[in-house]
Short mmCIF file of C-alpha atoms and ligand atoms in Angstrom, two decimals:
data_model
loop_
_atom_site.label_atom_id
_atom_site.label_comp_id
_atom_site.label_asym_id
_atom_site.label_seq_id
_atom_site.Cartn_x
_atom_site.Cartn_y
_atom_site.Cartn_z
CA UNK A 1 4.79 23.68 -2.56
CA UNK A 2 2.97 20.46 -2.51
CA UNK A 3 4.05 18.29 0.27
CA UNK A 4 4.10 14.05 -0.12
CA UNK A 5 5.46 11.95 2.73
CA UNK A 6 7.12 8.97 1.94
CA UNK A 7 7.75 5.98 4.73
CA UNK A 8 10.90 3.76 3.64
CA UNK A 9 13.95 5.60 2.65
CA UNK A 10 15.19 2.40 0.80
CA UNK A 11 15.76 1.53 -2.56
CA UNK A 12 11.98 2.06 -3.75
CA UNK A 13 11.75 4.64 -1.47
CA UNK A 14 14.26 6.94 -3.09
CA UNK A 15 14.98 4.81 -6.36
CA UNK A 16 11.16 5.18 -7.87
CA UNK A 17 8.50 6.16 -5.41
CA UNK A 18 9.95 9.45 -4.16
CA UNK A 19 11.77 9.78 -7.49
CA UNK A 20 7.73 9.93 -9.21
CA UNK A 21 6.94 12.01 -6.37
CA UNK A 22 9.35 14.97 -6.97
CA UNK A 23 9.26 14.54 -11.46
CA UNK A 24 5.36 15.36 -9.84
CA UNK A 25 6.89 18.85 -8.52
CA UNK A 26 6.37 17.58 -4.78
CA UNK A 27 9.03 18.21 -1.87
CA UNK A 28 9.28 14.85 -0.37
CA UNK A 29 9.70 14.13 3.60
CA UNK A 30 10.67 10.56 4.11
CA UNK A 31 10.22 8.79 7.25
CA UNK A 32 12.46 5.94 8.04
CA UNK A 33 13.57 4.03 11.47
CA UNK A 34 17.40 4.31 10.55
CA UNK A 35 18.83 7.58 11.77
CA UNK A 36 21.90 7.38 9.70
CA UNK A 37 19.63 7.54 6.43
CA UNK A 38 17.63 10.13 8.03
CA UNK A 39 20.71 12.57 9.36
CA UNK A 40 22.29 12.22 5.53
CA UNK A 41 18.95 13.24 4.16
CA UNK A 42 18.66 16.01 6.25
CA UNK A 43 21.67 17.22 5.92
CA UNK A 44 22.20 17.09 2.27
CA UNK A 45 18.10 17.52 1.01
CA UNK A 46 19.02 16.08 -1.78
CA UNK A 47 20.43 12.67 -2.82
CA UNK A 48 22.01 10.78 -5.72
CA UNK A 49 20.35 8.30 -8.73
CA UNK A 50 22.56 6.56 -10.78
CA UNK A 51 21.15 5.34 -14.60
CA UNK A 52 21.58 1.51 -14.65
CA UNK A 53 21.43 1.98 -18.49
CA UNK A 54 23.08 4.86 -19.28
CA UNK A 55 26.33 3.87 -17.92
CA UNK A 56 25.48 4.98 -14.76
CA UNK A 57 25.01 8.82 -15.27
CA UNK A 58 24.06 10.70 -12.09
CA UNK A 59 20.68 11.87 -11.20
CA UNK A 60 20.04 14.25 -8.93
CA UNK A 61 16.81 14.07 -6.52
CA UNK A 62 16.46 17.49 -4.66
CA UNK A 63 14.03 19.29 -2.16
CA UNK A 64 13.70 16.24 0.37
CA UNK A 65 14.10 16.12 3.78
CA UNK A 66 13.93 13.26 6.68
CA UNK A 67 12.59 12.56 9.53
CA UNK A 68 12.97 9.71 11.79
CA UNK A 69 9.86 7.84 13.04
CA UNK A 70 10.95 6.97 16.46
CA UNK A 71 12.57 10.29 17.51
CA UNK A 72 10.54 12.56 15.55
CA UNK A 73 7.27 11.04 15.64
CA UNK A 74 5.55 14.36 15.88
CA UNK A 75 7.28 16.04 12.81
CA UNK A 76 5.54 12.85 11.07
CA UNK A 77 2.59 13.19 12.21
CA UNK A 78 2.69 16.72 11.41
CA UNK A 79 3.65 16.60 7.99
CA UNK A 80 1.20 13.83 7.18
CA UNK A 81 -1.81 16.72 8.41
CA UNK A 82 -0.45 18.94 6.00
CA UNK A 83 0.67 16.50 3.06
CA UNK A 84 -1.11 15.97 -0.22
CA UNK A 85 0.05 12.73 -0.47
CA UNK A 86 1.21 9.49 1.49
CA UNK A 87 3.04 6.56 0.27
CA UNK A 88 5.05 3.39 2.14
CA UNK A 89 7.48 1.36 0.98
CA UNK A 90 8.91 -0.46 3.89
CA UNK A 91 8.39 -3.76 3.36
CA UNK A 92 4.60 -5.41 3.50
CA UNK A 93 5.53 -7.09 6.54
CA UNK A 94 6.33 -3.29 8.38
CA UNK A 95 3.12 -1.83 7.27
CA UNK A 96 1.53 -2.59 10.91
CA UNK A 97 4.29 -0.69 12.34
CA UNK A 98 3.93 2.61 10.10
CA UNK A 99 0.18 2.17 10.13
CA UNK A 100 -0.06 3.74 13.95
CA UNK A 101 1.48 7.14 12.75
CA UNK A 102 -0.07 7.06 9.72
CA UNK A 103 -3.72 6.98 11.52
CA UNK A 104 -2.46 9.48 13.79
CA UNK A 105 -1.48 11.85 11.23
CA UNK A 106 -5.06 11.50 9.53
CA UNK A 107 -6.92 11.39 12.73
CA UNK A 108 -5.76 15.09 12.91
CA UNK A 109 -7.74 15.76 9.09
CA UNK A 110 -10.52 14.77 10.73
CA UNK A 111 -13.36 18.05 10.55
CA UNK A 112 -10.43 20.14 8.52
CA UNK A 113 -12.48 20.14 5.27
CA UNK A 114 -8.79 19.41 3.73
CA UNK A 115 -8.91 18.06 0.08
CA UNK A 116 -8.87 14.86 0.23
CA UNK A 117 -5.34 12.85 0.79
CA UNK A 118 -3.96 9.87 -1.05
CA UNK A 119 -2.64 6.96 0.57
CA UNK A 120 -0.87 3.93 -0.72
CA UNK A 121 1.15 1.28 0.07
CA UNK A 122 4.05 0.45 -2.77
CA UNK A 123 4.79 -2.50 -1.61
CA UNK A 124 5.51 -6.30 -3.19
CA UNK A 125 1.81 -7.48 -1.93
CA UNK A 126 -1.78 -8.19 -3.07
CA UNK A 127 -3.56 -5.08 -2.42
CA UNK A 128 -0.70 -3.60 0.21
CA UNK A 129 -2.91 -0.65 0.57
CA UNK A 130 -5.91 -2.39 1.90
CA UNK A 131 -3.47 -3.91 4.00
CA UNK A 132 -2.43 -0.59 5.63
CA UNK A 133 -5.98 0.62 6.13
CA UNK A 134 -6.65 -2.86 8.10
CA UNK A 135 -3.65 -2.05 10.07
CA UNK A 136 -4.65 1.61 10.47
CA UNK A 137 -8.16 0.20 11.82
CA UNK A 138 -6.70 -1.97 13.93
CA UNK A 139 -4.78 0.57 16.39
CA UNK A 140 -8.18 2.00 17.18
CA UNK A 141 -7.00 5.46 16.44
CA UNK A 142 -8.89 5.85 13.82
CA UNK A 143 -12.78 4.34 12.46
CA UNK A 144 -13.58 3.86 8.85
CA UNK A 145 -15.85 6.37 8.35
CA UNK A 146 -12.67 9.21 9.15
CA UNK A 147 -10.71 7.32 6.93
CA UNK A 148 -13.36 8.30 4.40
CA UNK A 149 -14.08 11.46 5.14
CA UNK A 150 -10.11 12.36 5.15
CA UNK A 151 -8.54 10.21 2.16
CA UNK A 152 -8.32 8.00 -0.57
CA UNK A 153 -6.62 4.64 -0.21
CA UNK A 154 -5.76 3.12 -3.82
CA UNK A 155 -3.91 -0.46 -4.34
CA UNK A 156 -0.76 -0.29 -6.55
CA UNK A 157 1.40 -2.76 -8.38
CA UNK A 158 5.14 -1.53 -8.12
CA UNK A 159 7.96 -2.85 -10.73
CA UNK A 160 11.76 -1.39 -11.11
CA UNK A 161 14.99 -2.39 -10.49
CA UNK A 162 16.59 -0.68 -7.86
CA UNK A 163 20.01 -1.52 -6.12
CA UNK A 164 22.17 0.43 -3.50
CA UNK A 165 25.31 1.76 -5.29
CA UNK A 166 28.69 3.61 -5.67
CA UNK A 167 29.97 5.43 -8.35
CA UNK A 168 31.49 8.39 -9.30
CA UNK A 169 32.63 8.95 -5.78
CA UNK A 170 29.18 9.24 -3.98
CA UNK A 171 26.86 6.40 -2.65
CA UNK A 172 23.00 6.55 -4.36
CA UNK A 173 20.67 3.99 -5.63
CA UNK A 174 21.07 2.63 -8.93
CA UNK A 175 18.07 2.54 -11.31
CA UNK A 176 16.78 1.03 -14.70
CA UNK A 177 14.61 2.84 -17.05
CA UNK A 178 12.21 0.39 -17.57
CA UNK A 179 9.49 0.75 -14.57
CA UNK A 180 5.72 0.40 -13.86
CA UNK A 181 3.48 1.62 -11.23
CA UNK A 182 0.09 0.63 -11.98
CA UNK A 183 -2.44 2.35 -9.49
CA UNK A 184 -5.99 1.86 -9.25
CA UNK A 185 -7.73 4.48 -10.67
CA UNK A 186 -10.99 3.82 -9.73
CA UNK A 187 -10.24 4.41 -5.46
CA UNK A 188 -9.04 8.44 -6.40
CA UNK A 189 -10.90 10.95 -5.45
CA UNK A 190 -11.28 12.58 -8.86
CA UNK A 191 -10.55 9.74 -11.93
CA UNK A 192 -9.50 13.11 -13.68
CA UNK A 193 -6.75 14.03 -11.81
CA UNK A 194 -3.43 11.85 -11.13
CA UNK A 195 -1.65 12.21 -7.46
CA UNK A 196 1.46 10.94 -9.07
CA UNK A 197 2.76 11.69 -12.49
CA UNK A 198 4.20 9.02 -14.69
CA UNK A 199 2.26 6.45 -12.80
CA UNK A 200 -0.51 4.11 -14.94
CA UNK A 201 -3.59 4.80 -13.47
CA UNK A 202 -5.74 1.25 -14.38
CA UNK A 203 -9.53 0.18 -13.96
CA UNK A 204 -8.72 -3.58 -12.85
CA UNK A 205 -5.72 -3.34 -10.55
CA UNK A 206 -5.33 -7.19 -9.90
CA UNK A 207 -5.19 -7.73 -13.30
CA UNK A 208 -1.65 -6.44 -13.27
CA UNK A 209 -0.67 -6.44 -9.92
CA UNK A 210 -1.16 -10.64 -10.17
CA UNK A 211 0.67 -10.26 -13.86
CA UNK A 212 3.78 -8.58 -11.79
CA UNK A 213 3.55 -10.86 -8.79
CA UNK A 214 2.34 -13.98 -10.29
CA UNK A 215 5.19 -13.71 -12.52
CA UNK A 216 7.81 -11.55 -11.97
CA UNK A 217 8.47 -11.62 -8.63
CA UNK A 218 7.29 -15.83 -8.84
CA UNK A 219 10.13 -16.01 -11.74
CA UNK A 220 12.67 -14.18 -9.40
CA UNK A 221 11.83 -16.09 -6.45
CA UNK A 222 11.98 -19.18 -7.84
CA UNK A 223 15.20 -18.31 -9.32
CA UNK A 224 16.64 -17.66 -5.96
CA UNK A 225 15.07 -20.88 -4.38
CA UNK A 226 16.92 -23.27 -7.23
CA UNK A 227 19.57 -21.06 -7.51
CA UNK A 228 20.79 -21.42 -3.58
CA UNK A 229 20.23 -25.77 -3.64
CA UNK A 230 22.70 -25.57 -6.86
CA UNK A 231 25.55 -23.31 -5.24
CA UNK A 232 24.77 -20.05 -7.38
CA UNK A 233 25.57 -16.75 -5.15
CA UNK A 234 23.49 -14.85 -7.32
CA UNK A 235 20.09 -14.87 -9.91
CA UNK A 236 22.37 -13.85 -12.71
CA UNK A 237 24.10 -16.43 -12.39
CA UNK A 238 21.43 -18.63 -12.38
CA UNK A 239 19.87 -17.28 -15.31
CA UNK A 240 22.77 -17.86 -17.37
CA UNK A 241 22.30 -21.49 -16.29
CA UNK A 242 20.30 -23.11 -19.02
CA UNK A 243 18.69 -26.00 -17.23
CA UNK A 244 17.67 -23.60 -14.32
CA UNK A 245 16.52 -20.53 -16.94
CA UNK A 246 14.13 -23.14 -18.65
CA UNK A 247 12.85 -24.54 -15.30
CA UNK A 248 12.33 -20.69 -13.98
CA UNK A 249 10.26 -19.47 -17.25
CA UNK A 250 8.16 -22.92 -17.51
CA UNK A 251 7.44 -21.81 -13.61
CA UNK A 252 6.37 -18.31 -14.86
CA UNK A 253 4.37 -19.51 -17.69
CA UNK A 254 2.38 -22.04 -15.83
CA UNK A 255 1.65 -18.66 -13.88
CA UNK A 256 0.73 -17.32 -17.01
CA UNK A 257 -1.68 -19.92 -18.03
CA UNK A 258 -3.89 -19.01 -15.39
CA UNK A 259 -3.64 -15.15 -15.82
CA UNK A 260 -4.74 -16.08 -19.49
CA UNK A 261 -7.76 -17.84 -18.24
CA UNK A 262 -8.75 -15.38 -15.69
CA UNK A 263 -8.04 -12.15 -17.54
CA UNK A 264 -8.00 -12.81 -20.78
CA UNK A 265 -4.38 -12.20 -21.42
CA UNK A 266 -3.15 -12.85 -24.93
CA UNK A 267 -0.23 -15.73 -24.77
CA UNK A 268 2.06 -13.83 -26.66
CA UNK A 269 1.62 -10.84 -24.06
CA UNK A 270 2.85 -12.46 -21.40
CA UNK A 271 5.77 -14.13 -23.15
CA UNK A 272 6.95 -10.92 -24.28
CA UNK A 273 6.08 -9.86 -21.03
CA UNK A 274 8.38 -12.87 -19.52
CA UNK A 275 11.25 -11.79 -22.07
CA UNK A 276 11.40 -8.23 -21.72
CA UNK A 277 10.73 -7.58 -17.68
CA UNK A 278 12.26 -10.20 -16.61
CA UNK A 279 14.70 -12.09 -18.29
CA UNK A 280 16.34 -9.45 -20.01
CA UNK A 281 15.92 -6.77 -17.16
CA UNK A 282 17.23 -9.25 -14.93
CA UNK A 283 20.05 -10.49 -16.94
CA UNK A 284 21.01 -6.26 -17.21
CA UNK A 285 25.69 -6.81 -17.79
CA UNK A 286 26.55 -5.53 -14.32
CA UNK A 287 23.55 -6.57 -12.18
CA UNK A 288 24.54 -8.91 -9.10
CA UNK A 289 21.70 -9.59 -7.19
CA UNK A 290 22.06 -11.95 -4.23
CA UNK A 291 20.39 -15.11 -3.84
CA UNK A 292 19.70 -14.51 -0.32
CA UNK A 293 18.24 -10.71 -0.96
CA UNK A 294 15.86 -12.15 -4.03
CA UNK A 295 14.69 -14.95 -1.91
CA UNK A 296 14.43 -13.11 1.70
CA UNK A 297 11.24 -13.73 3.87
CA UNK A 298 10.18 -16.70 2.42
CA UNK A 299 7.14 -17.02 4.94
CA UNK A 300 5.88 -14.20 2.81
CA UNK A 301 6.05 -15.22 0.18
CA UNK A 302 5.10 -18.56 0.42
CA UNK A 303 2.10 -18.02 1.81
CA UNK A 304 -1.33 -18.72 0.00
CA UNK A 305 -2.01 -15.80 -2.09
CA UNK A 306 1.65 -14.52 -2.98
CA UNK A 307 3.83 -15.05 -5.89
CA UNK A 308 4.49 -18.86 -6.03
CA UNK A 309 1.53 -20.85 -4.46
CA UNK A 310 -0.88 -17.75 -5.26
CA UNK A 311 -0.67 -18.78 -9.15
CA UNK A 312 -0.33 -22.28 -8.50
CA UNK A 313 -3.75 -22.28 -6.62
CA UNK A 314 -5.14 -20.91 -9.62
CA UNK A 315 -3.64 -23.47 -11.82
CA UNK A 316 -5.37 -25.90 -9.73
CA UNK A 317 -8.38 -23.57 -9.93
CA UNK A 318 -8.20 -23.91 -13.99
CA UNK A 319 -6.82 -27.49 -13.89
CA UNK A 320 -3.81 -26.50 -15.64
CA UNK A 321 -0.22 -27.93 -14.88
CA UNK A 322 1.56 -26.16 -11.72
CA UNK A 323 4.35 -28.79 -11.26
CA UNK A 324 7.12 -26.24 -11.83
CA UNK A 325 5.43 -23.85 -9.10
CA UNK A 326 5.05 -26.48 -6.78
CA UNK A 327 8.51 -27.51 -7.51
CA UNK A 328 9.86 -23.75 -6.87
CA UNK A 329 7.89 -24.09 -3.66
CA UNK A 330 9.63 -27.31 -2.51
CA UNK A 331 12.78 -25.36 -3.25
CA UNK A 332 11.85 -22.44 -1.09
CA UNK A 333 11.13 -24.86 1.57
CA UNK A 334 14.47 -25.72 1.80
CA UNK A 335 15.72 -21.98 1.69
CA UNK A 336 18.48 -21.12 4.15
CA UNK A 337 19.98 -17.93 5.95
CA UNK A 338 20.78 -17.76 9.42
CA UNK A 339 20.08 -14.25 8.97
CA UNK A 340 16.18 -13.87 8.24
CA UNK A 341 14.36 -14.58 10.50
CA UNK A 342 11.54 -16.26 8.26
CA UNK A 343 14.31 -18.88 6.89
CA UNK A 344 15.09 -19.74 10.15
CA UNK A 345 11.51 -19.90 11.46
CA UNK A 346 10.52 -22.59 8.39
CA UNK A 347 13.87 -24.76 9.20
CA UNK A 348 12.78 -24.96 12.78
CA UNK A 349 9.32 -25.96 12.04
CA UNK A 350 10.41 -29.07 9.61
CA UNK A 351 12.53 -30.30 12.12
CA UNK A 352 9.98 -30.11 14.91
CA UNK A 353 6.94 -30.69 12.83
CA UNK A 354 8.05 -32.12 9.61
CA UNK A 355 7.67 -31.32 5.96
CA UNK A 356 3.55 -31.50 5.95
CA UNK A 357 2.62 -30.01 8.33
CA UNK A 358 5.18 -27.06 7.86
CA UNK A 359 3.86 -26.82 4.16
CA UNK A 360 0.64 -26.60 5.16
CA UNK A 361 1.13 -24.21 7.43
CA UNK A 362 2.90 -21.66 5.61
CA UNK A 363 1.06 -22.12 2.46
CA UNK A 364 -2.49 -22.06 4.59
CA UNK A 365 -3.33 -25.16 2.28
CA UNK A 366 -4.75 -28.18 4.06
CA UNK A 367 -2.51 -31.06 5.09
CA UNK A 368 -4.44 -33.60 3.23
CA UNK A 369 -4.50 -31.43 -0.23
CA UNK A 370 -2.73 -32.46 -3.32
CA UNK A 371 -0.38 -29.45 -3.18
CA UNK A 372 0.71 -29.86 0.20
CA UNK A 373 1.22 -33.25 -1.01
CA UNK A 374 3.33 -32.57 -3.80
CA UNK A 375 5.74 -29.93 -2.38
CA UNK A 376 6.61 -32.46 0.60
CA UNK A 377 7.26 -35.03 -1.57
CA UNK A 378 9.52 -32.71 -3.69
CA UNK A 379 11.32 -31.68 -1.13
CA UNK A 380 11.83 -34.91 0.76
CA UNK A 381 13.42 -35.87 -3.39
CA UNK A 382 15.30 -32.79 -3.36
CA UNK A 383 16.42 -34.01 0.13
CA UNK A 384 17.98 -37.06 -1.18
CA UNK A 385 20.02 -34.93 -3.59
N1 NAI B 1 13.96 -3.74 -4.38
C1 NAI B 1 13.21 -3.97 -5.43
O1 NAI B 1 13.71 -4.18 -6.52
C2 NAI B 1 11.74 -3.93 -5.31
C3 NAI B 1 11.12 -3.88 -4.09
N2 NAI B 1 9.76 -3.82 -4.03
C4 NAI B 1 9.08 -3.69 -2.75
O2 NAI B 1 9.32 -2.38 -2.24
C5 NAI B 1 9.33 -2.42 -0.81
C6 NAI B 1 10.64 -1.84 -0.31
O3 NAI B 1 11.71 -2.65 -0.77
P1 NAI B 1 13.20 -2.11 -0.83
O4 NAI B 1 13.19 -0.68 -1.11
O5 NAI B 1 13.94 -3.05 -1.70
O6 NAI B 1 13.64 -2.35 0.68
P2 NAI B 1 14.74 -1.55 1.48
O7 NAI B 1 15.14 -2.46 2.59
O8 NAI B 1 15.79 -1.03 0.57
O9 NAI B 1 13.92 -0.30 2.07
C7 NAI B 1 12.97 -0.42 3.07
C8 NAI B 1 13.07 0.85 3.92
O10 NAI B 1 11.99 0.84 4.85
C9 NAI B 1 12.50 1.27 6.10
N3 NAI B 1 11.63 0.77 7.17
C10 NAI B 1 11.49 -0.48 7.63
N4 NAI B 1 10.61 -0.52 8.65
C11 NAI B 1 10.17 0.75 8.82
C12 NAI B 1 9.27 1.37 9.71
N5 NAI B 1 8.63 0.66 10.65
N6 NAI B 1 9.08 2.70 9.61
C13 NAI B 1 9.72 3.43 8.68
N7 NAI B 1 10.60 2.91 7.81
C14 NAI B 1 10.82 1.58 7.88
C15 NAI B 1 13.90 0.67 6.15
O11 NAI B 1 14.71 1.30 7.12
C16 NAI B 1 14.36 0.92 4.73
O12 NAI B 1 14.95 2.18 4.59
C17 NAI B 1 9.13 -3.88 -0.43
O13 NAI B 1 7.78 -4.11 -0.17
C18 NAI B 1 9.58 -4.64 -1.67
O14 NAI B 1 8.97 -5.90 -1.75
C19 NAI B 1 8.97 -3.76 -5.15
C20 NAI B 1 9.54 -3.82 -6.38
C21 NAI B 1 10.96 -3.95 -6.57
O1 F6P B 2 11.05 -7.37 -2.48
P1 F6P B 2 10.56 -8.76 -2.22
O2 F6P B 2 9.08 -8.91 -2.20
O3 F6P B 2 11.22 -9.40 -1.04
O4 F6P B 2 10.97 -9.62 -3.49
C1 F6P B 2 12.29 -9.70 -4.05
C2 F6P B 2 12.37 -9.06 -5.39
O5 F6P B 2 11.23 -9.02 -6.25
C3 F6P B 2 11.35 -7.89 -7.13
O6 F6P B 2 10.47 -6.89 -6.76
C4 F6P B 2 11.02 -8.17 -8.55
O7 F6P B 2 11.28 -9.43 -8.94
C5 F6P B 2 12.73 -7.54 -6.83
O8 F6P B 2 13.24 -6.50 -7.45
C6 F6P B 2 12.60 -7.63 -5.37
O9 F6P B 2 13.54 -7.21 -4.56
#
C-alpha cells in the first residue's frame, strides 16, 4: 500500500490533511514531537472524527501509525525514503525544525530512480512549501538540484474547521464539511495525476491562497484582536456583536477590494465568499473558539505579507481604503497572553521601544510610512479607552 507521511498530528493533521490522505487509499505515518499523541496512535492505528454538522456522528480514520520525531528519528527518516507522499502541518513557524528530517529522508532518494515524491507544507502561510524547501536548503543536507531530481514541492492553500473534541465517550477532532485545499497544480510532476484526492488542484495558487488568507484568516484575526480589547472570551461571541461583526467584514472587504483589482475577482464572489466561509462557518451553534487560540502568534501574523497588513499593503498598492485593516492591526498590537510567547515578545518591545518603532518592526514597514503611522496612532487612541 501507498505510504504518505504526515508531520503534525494536530487538528489539520488528523482533522483534514491525513483525513484526504487515507479517502486517497494511503496508510498514513504521522510524525509529531508529543509522545502521548504518538503512543495513542500507535497503539490504536486508528483514531476518531466527529461531523461538526451532522450532529457529531463518528468517523473513523484507520491504517495510521506514529512515530515520534525525537525518539524515532530514524523510523522517519525511513518512511519518508519509502513514502509517496509528504505533507506538514505543524505550524509555519515549526517548519525549520521538521525541515532537517525531511532533507534527510530525501537525501536518501538521491540516485534511487524512485518516482518522484510530493512535498507540501499545509500550513496558514504564503507559499509554506517554498518555505520548507528554504529551510530544507538551509541545513546543508541537501542542494537544490537533489531536491529536483527526488521530488516535487507544490504551495497549498488549506481551509477547514477543525477543533479537538469529546463525544460519544472517546476524544477525536471535530470537523465541518465545508473544506478547501487548493494545491498548485502546475509544481506536480504529472498535471494528470493528483497526489491527493479531493484536493483542488489550481493554475494560480496565490490567487486563492491570498483569497483564504487575505480574508479569512484576516476576518478571524481581526475578530480575535477586537474581540479580546472588548472582554469577549470567544469569536462567536464577537460575531454575534453587531458593531464588532460590521467592523470585522468592512476589514475583510477592504481585503477584498484589492483581491478584485489584482485578480479580477467578481465583488459578489467574494461577498458570498465572506458570508458563506466565514461568517456562517464561523458562527456554526456549538462552535467556541477562543480568543486567545484565533489570535495566537501575532508576530506572525502581523508581519508584512500575512493576513492583516499583507492586504492592507495592497490597498495602499491600489489606493483603496485600508483603515479597518490598519485598525485590526492596532488591535493586534495590543494583543495579550502571558502564554505565547509572540504576545509577550510585542508587549516587551512597546514598553522598551515604543509603539513606532515596534510597528515597524513587526510589520517590516518603515518607521516614517503612513501605515506605521496610522496603527500607532490607533493604538495610542485605543490606549486612552
Ligand atoms: N486549526 C485550524 O482551524 C486551521 C489551522 N491551519 C494551519 O494548520 C497548521 C496546524 O494547525 P493546527 O492543526 O490547528 O495546530 P495543532 O497545534 O493542533 O497541531 C500542530 C501539531 O504539530 C506538532 N508539531 C509542532 N512542532 C513539531 C515538530 N517540530 N515536529 C513534528 N510535529 C510538530 C504539534 O505537536 C501538533 O500535534 C497551522 O499552520 C495552522 O495555521 C490552517 C487552517 C485551519
Ligand atoms: O492557525 P493560525 O494561522 O494561527 O490562525 C488561526 C485560525 O485561522 C483559521 O485557519 C481560519 O480562520 C483558523 O481555523 C485558524 O486556527
Amino acid at each position: 500500500m501507498a505510504l504518505a507521511v504526515h508531520f503534525g498530528a494536530g487538528k489539520i493533521g488528523r482533522g483534514f490533511i491525513a483525513n484526504l490522505l487515507h479517502q486517497t487509499g494511503y496508510h498514513v505515518v504521522f510524525a509529531d514531537v508529543v509522545q502521548e499523541t504518538i503512543d495513542k496512535l500507535k497503539k490504536e492505528q486508528q483514531y476518531t472524527l466527529f461531523l461538526i454538522d451532522h450532529n457529531y456522528d463518528e468517523q473513523l480514520i484507520d491504517d495510521v501509525d506514529a512515530y515520534s520525531t525525537i525518539n524515532e528519528a530514524d523510523k522517519v527518516v525511513d518512511a519518508i525514503q519509502e513514502a509517496e507522499v509528504v505533507t506538514t502541518s505543524v505550524m509555519a513557524t515549526n517548519l525549520d525544525k521538521v525541515a532537517p528530517l525531511i532533507a534527510k529522508g530525501l537525501k536518501r532518494r538521491v540516485g534511487s530512480h524512485k518516482p518522484k515524491i510530493t512535498v507540501m507544507a499545509c500550513e496558514n502561510a504564503m507559499m509554506g512549501t517554498n518555505i520548507l524547501v528554504k529551510a530544507m536548503l538551509a541545513t546543508g543536507e541537501i542542494t537544490t538540484d537533489e531536491l529536483n531530481e527526488v521530488g516535487v514541492y507544490p504551495n497549498t492553500a488549506v481551509d477547514r474547521v477543525v477543533f479537538d473534541g469529546h463525544h460519544h465517550g472517546k476524544d477525536g477532532i471535530e470537523i465541518g464539511d465545508a473544506y478547501e485545499l487548493a494545491i498548485e497544480k502546475n509544481k506536480l510532476a504529472d498535471t494528470n495525476t493528483q497526489p491527493i484526492k479531493n484536493a483542488e488542484y489550481v493554475e494560480n495558487l496565490e490567487m486563492y491562497l491570498q483569497r483564504k488568507i487575505y480574508m479569512i484568516n484576516c476576518g478571524h484575526a481581526i475578530s480575535a484582536y477586537l474581540g479580546q480589547a472588548n472582554g469577549y472570551k470567544t469569536v462567536q461571541e464577537v460575531l454575534k456583536d453587531p458593531q464588532l461583526l460590521e467592523q470585522v467584514k468592512t476589514a475583510m472587504m477592504e481585503s477584498a477590494g484589492a483581491l478584485e483589482k489584482k485578480y479580477g475577482f467578481e465583488h459578489t464572489t467574494l461577498v458570498t465568499y465572506m458570508n458563506k466561509m466565514f461568517v456562517k462557518r464561523m458562527t456554526t451553534p456549538g462552535l467556541s473558539d477562543p480568543v486567545e487560540r484565533v489570535g495566537r502568534e501575532p508576530i506572525r501574523k502581523l508581519a508584512a505579507n500575512d493576513r492583516i497588513i499583507g492586504p492592507a499593503l495592497q490597498c495602499e498598492a491600489y489606493k483603496l481604503a485600508n483603515d479597518h485593516l490598519l485598525h485590526g492591526a492596532a488591535y493586534g498590537f495590543h494583543f495579550q497572553n502571558p502564554d505565547d510567547q509572540q504576545a509577550v515578545e510585542i508587549q516587551t518591545s512597546i514598553e522598551q521601544n515604543g509603539i513606532k518603532k515596534t510597528v515597524a518592526k513587526y510589520t517590516q514597514q518603515p518607521v516614517d510610512s503612513r501605515i506605521v503611522a496610522v496603527i500607532s496612532d490607533d493604538y495610542e487612541q485605543i490606549s486612552k479607552g
